XYZ file of C-alpha atoms in Angstrom:
466
model
C -12.329 17.192 14.366
C -15.590 14.877 14.327
C -19.081 16.047 14.718
C -19.386 14.199 18.197
C -16.149 15.290 19.726
C -17.411 18.891 19.784
C -21.171 17.792 20.465
C -22.370 19.130 16.997
C -25.270 16.578 16.809
C -26.826 17.922 20.411
C -26.567 21.627 19.102
C -29.591 23.917 18.845
C -31.450 23.275 15.809
C -35.120 24.071 14.946
C -34.189 27.725 15.834
C -34.049 29.135 12.221
C -37.022 31.782 12.810
C -40.587 31.952 11.747
C -40.406 34.310 8.764
C -43.215 36.083 7.989
C -46.823 35.918 5.974
C -45.528 35.880 2.485
C -45.143 33.483 -0.376
C -41.390 33.206 0.813
C -42.606 31.870 3.816
C -45.241 29.730 2.702
C -42.253 27.978 0.675
C -40.539 27.816 3.600
C -43.000 25.973 5.607
C -43.185 23.537 2.515
C -39.518 23.032 3.174
C -40.182 22.127 6.487
C -42.652 19.622 5.843
C -40.727 17.622 2.978
C -37.939 17.871 5.521
C -39.717 16.063 8.475
C -40.901 13.666 5.483
C -36.941 12.716 4.457
C -36.758 14.231 1.180
C -33.865 16.685 1.745
C -33.647 17.445 -2.086
C -37.327 18.910 -2.220
C -36.513 20.422 1.134
C -33.606 22.059 -0.252
C -35.303 23.551 -3.271
C -37.936 24.987 -1.100
C -35.977 26.857 1.005
C -33.289 28.069 -2.011
C -36.759 29.533 -3.393
C -38.014 30.794 0.170
C -35.041 32.806 0.339
C -35.286 34.144 -3.375
C -38.738 35.276 -3.036
C -38.444 36.613 0.633
C -35.066 38.726 -1.345
C -37.529 40.104 -3.702
C -40.426 41.183 -1.542
C -37.505 42.968 0.947
C -39.149 40.643 3.736
C -35.048 40.274 5.634
C -36.769 37.913 8.646
C -38.151 35.803 6.064
C -35.318 35.057 3.834
C -32.846 34.688 7.432
C -35.062 32.245 8.215
C -35.146 30.422 5.083
C -31.126 30.775 4.398
C -31.115 29.560 8.012
C -32.650 26.486 7.751
C -30.545 26.166 4.447
C -27.112 25.987 5.785
C -28.519 23.457 8.911
C -29.742 21.062 6.066
C -26.246 21.431 3.871
C -24.679 21.247 7.289
C -26.019 17.476 8.055
C -25.318 16.432 4.676
C -21.763 17.250 4.951
C -21.686 20.028 2.126
C -19.768 22.768 4.687
C -19.056 25.294 2.398
C -22.607 26.192 0.949
C -23.803 26.020 4.858
C -20.765 28.454 5.488
C -22.083 30.568 2.701
C -26.332 30.435 3.480
C -25.586 30.966 7.548
C -23.030 33.966 6.730
C -25.694 35.482 5.147
C -28.205 34.811 7.522
C -26.478 36.056 10.518
C -25.815 39.618 8.306
C -29.523 39.592 7.993
C -30.100 39.208 12.075
C -27.256 41.503 13.298
C -28.880 43.402 15.983
C -32.179 41.971 16.040
C -34.354 41.982 19.266
C -33.847 38.456 19.338
C -30.189 37.654 20.838
C -30.956 33.650 20.984
C -32.086 33.402 17.721
C -28.971 35.581 16.384
C -27.171 33.465 18.736
C -27.742 29.968 17.514
C -27.194 31.408 13.691
C -23.516 32.056 15.046
C -23.308 28.696 16.455
C -24.191 26.960 13.289
C -22.440 29.103 11.332
C -19.524 29.005 13.734
C -19.559 24.701 13.504
C -19.751 25.084 9.500
C -16.495 27.136 9.371
C -14.753 24.777 11.893
C -15.649 22.147 8.822
C -14.187 24.759 6.210
C -11.125 25.423 8.159
C -11.802 29.327 8.357
C -11.096 28.774 11.964
C -9.976 32.475 13.386
C -13.202 33.518 11.413
C -15.089 30.608 13.352
C -13.515 31.658 16.757
C -15.046 35.074 16.232
C -18.774 33.825 15.150
C -18.715 31.079 18.572
C -17.742 33.818 20.742
C -20.304 36.267 19.848
C -22.465 33.328 19.704
C -21.878 32.430 23.231
C -21.797 36.075 24.633
C -25.587 36.473 22.389
C -26.948 32.853 24.317
C -25.639 34.061 27.553
C -27.534 37.505 27.237
C -30.691 35.553 26.309
C -30.821 33.229 28.874
C -29.998 30.195 26.603
C -27.455 28.699 28.991
C -27.420 25.328 27.545
C -26.737 26.672 23.774
C -24.477 29.157 25.264
C -22.052 26.485 26.830
C -22.417 24.538 23.489
C -21.103 27.563 21.594
C -18.278 27.798 24.283
C -17.877 24.034 23.625
C -17.356 24.599 20.014
C -15.141 27.824 20.711
C -12.803 25.493 22.757
C -12.103 23.259 20.240
C -11.654 25.838 17.951
C -9.231 27.307 20.176
C -7.301 24.151 20.471
C -6.793 23.697 16.511
C -5.645 27.147 16.591
C -2.828 26.247 19.014
C -4.196 28.206 22.007
C -4.451 25.120 24.050
C -4.450 26.944 27.438
C -7.209 29.438 26.648
C -9.214 25.681 25.055
C -8.552 24.237 28.297
C -9.914 26.872 30.682
C -12.994 27.415 28.258
C -13.473 23.761 28.534
C -13.422 23.567 32.545
C -15.990 26.476 32.494
C -18.019 23.786 30.230
C -17.583 20.853 32.333
C -18.581 23.066 35.500
C -21.794 24.187 34.038
C -23.117 20.880 32.902
C -21.776 19.096 36.448
C -23.957 21.930 38.310
C -27.300 21.379 35.913
C -26.630 17.676 36.679
C -26.892 17.096 32.906
C -24.643 13.782 32.575
C -24.867 13.190 28.960
C -23.628 16.572 27.956
C -21.203 16.428 31.135
C -19.238 13.429 29.216
C -19.165 15.182 25.997
C -17.666 18.401 27.999
C -15.010 15.845 29.595
C -14.032 14.747 26.647
C -13.504 17.840 25.383
C -11.512 18.993 28.263
C -9.673 15.707 27.983
C -8.749 16.936 24.295
C -7.617 19.810 25.154
C -5.442 18.883 27.633
C -3.705 15.870 25.253
C -2.939 18.872 22.328
C -1.259 20.433 25.710
C 0.738 17.270 25.951
C -0.605 17.050 29.609
C -1.501 13.055 29.388
C -1.502 12.612 32.989
C -4.309 15.069 33.774
C -6.063 13.771 30.294
C -5.969 10.165 31.421
C -8.452 11.313 34.791
C -10.517 13.081 32.978
C -11.081 10.978 29.929
C -11.435 7.841 32.284
C -14.281 10.087 34.070
C -15.896 10.535 30.647
C -15.570 6.829 29.834
C -16.955 5.860 32.805
C -19.826 8.604 32.731
C -20.821 7.596 29.241
C -20.710 4.138 29.691
C -23.184 4.267 33.167
C -25.551 6.255 31.069
C -25.521 3.852 28.157
C -24.452 6.556 25.781
C -22.217 4.691 23.035
C -21.171 7.589 20.725
C -20.177 9.393 23.450
C -18.148 6.605 25.269
C -16.586 6.110 22.064
C -15.530 9.603 21.684
C -13.828 9.552 25.078
C -11.897 6.222 24.461
C -10.599 7.297 21.454
C -9.105 10.552 23.343
C -7.967 8.216 25.910
C -5.977 6.148 23.577
C -4.623 9.366 22.355
C -3.610 9.879 25.958
C -2.234 7.000 26.359
C -0.177 6.979 22.912
C 1.263 10.218 24.085
C 2.198 8.592 27.594
C 3.980 5.705 25.519
C 1.491 3.103 27.157
C 0.595 1.382 24.084
C -0.527 -1.743 24.691
C -3.403 0.321 27.245
C -3.860 2.620 24.165
C -4.558 -0.379 21.464
C -6.878 -1.774 24.161
C -8.656 1.791 24.178
C -8.631 1.598 20.540
C -10.444 -1.887 20.324
C -13.241 -0.810 22.818
C -13.755 2.583 20.590
C -14.117 0.177 17.480
C -16.648 -2.134 19.109
C -18.437 1.260 20.393
C -18.785 2.532 16.887
C -19.851 -0.760 15.839
C -22.580 -1.472 18.386
C -23.637 2.440 17.779
C -24.063 1.936 14.049
C -22.473 5.002 13.259
C -20.225 4.853 10.364
C -18.331 8.259 10.415
C -17.404 7.444 13.990
C -16.141 3.638 13.008
C -14.265 5.108 10.530
C -12.669 7.918 12.663
C -12.017 4.890 15.501
C -10.216 2.978 12.681
C -7.772 6.124 11.804
C -7.151 6.763 15.055
C -5.941 2.630 15.335
C -3.451 3.508 12.530
C -2.022 6.553 14.142
C -1.091 4.441 17.208
C 0.088 1.286 14.871
C 2.079 3.703 12.512
C 4.141 5.204 15.792
C 4.586 0.998 16.910
C 6.286 1.031 13.117
C 3.714 -1.467 12.212
C 2.997 -0.414 8.882
C 0.999 -3.499 7.793
C -1.688 -3.094 10.423
C -1.768 0.538 10.215
C -2.563 0.690 6.379
C -5.272 -2.474 6.837
C -6.448 0.174 9.721
C -6.451 3.130 7.660
C -8.372 1.184 4.460
C -10.948 -0.349 6.722
C -11.797 3.444 8.045
C -11.749 4.729 4.239
C -14.454 2.573 3.728
C -16.283 3.299 6.461
C -15.941 6.888 5.822
C -16.987 6.121 1.986
C -20.246 4.321 3.163
C -20.799 7.118 5.399
C -21.019 9.779 2.305
C -17.628 11.287 3.197
C -15.374 11.370 0.356
C -12.936 13.959 2.063
C -12.300 11.938 5.024
C -12.219 8.895 3.005
C -9.585 10.456 1.062
C -7.567 10.859 3.925
C -7.642 7.794 5.109
C -6.516 6.351 2.194
C -4.015 9.002 2.056
C -3.033 7.193 5.788
C -2.766 3.921 4.042
C -0.534 4.916 1.731
C 1.977 6.470 4.257
C 2.147 3.744 6.412
C 2.869 1.416 3.758
C 5.339 3.035 2.650
C 7.160 3.998 6.304
C 6.695 7.519 5.396
C 6.629 9.533 9.119
C 3.482 11.818 9.482
C 4.445 15.601 8.023
C 4.742 17.663 10.684
C 2.916 20.838 9.334
C 5.443 22.038 7.191
C 4.672 24.423 4.301
C 4.751 21.388 1.713
C 1.708 19.323 0.673
C 1.661 15.656 2.466
C -0.046 14.148 -0.424
C 2.827 15.471 -2.800
C 5.474 14.107 -0.311
C 3.631 10.575 -0.498
C 3.767 10.374 -4.039
C 7.698 11.628 -4.502
C 8.441 9.057 -1.582
C 6.746 6.518 -2.992
C 8.172 6.524 -6.471
C 11.749 7.234 -4.842
C 11.250 3.879 -2.669
C 10.177 1.870 -5.934
C 13.388 2.255 -7.596
C 15.599 2.066 -4.459
C 15.493 -1.565 -4.505
C 16.029 -1.842 -8.531
C 19.339 1.176 -7.797
C 20.723 -1.488 -5.022
C 20.589 -4.838 -7.223
C 21.729 -3.093 -10.035
C 24.858 -1.788 -8.056
C 25.301 -5.528 -7.093
C 25.143 -6.906 -10.485
C 28.094 -4.388 -11.714
C 29.966 -5.282 -9.061
C 29.657 -9.060 -9.915
C 30.228 -8.045 -13.472
C 33.470 -6.485 -12.576
C 35.114 -10.101 -11.066
C 33.047 -12.458 -13.662
C 35.023 -13.590 -16.267
C 33.703 -14.330 -20.154
C 32.472 -12.279 -22.872
C 29.822 -10.704 -21.750
C 31.435 -9.502 -18.743
C 32.511 -5.985 -20.294
C 28.998 -5.796 -21.571
C 27.229 -6.491 -18.310
C 29.086 -4.329 -16.080
C 28.855 -1.148 -18.313
C 25.385 -1.770 -18.878
C 24.191 -2.677 -15.366
C 26.626 -0.152 -14.551
C 24.784 2.743 -16.522
C 21.462 1.609 -15.451
C 22.682 1.874 -11.829
C 23.615 5.183 -12.525
C 19.793 5.892 -13.978
C 18.119 4.385 -11.267
C 20.004 6.087 -8.519
C 19.290 9.434 -10.237
C 15.775 8.690 -10.252
C 15.517 7.327 -6.634
C 17.331 10.322 -5.498
C 15.571 12.919 -7.830
C 12.067 11.757 -6.483
C 13.313 11.478 -3.047
C 14.660 14.916 -3.328
C 11.762 16.657 -4.933
C 9.505 15.685 -2.210
C 10.749 17.609 0.200
C 10.013 20.605 -1.637
C 13.684 21.227 -3.587
C 13.662 22.248 -7.053
C 11.770 21.026 -9.686
C 14.430 20.221 -11.740
C 14.793 17.056 -9.494
C 11.283 15.671 -10.992
C 13.013 16.395 -14.732
C 15.824 14.687 -13.809
C 14.027 11.249 -11.957
C 11.606 10.924 -14.971
C 14.330 11.262 -17.639
C 16.002 8.334 -15.441
C 13.210 6.504 -15.207
C 12.639 6.528 -19.199
C 16.155 5.788 -19.983
C 15.751 2.988 -17.725
C 12.576 1.506 -19.928
C 14.405 2.063 -22.845
C 17.406 0.021 -22.084
C 15.660 -2.740 -19.915
C 13.201 -2.854 -23.371
C 16.046 -3.506 -25.634
C 17.875 -5.897 -23.321
C 14.714 -8.361 -23.127
C 14.600 -8.340 -27.144
C 18.296 -8.626 -27.447
C 19.247 -11.191 -25.044
C 16.564 -13.610 -26.166
C 17.432 -13.236 -29.683
C 21.430 -13.343 -29.219
C 20.785 -16.557 -27.425
C 18.794 -18.223 -30.308
C 21.253 -16.992 -32.939
C 24.098 -18.229 -31.151
C 22.810 -21.525 -30.965
C 21.947 -21.429 -34.647
C 25.228 -20.483 -35.571
C 26.631 -23.624 -33.934
C 29.676 -24.880 -31.957
C 31.922 -21.929 -32.420
C 29.714 -20.059 -30.454
C 29.518 -21.944 -27.957
C 30.910 -19.484 -25.313
C 28.333 -16.915 -26.184
C 25.694 -19.087 -25.992
C 26.872 -20.242 -22.371
C 27.298 -16.721 -21.468
C 23.798 -15.641 -22.621
C 22.428 -18.480 -20.836
C 24.136 -17.641 -17.456
C 22.742 -14.123 -17.575
C 19.394 -14.546 -18.381
C 18.418 -15.791 -14.609
C 20.453 -12.301 -13.357
C 18.565 -10.343 -16.233
C 15.185 -11.635 -15.525
C 15.551 -11.348 -11.837
C 16.697 -7.927 -12.486
C 13.791 -6.937 -15.029
C 10.988 -8.293 -12.199
C 12.656 -5.781 -10.268
C 12.570 -2.872 -12.638
C 8.896 -3.784 -13.632
C 8.628 -3.360 -9.779
C 9.597 -0.364 -9.518
C 7.683 0.960 -12.653
C 4.348 0.035 -11.054
C 5.473 1.095 -7.865
C 6.252 4.607 -8.927
C 2.885 4.712 -11.276
C 0.716 3.703 -8.385
C 2.303 6.700 -6.341
C 1.177 8.735 -9.148
C -2.334 7.278 -9.561
C -4.320 9.927 -7.735
C -7.238 6.859 -7.076
C -3.828 5.552 -5.059
């Protein structure tokens, strides 16, 4: 899920606490000043120093404040593992503090970080506790931000009905207080939960209102999120033309806002719809553009996922349904299998042709192509079976088959031209061999090109750079 979907960019910040009058507190203040100047590296070093100094001095409040600041900084720079570690420690230090709001905000930020590290059960617990503490502290805006993120987390955990119930509460709150911006965000999150529950008609109504509200108040990022989710609802209802129109508007909104991560997410979502329409080339282009946007946004993990989607669309492989096998492995093995499929089919056809074709090379040609076809079929089936989690012996068979094919066709690439030259030099008594080899060469060249294409596609599939 993207930051804007859960309103993370609008969540409470600047509530890390003040620490105390120690050397560590001075370093904490220095870090805050560096952060205001945009020097995140220096700020990070200062926060780490402050945490260490406060820990050594037994200054728990100062250490928790420094760790909370460090966690927020690491989160904004998308280093989520480090953010979760720092915020987890800060939350432990603040447990049971008199300031329930401060502890609640720390748990809210911790929950956001844990969402990103996919520790979803712990994230749900942190966010639930955060909402409770923030309600006790009277921080109702932050309370409902925690509830928003809790709803999103429960949805990802497959608890869609609970997520819908929570998001209804958030929508009602922001409608009551008249905050149209957060009302639009809340409506998007409610629509997201309804899409996950496959209640597409309800989702369409909610998300249309979210788009209208965000557009009226000029919030382009919130509008883009709502458009993206509306496209998903329309796609779920099989209204693909309308979904594609929403995707185009979403991309336009992201381009106008200049937010590269939103642009990458918008293009990835378009790729998913195009995949479902079996428009593989267009989907691949959308995914590749998404990968570029994510890379420029400094998000290599999302860029890698988009590149994976591009390969999947190129190969025509359905998106995995959450089975136990690594989808990246599925793509690699399917790619290798498809790389040899066309070559195997051509070899089977050549073997059949060799059986009915006369001449001195008929037997040699049919045996060679028949053996090659057997190896190519073994390679194709071996890679394809291994891709869906079969025994690793399939990989060995496929690799040996590929090596055998390479050796046969390397030998032929030398023997046929040499044989043609030798038969021409020996004269008329070997005219039949000369004609036979000359007739075989065009077919050999075609098959050789197919073999080379199979090797290239297989190598590309196993190239981690894609």
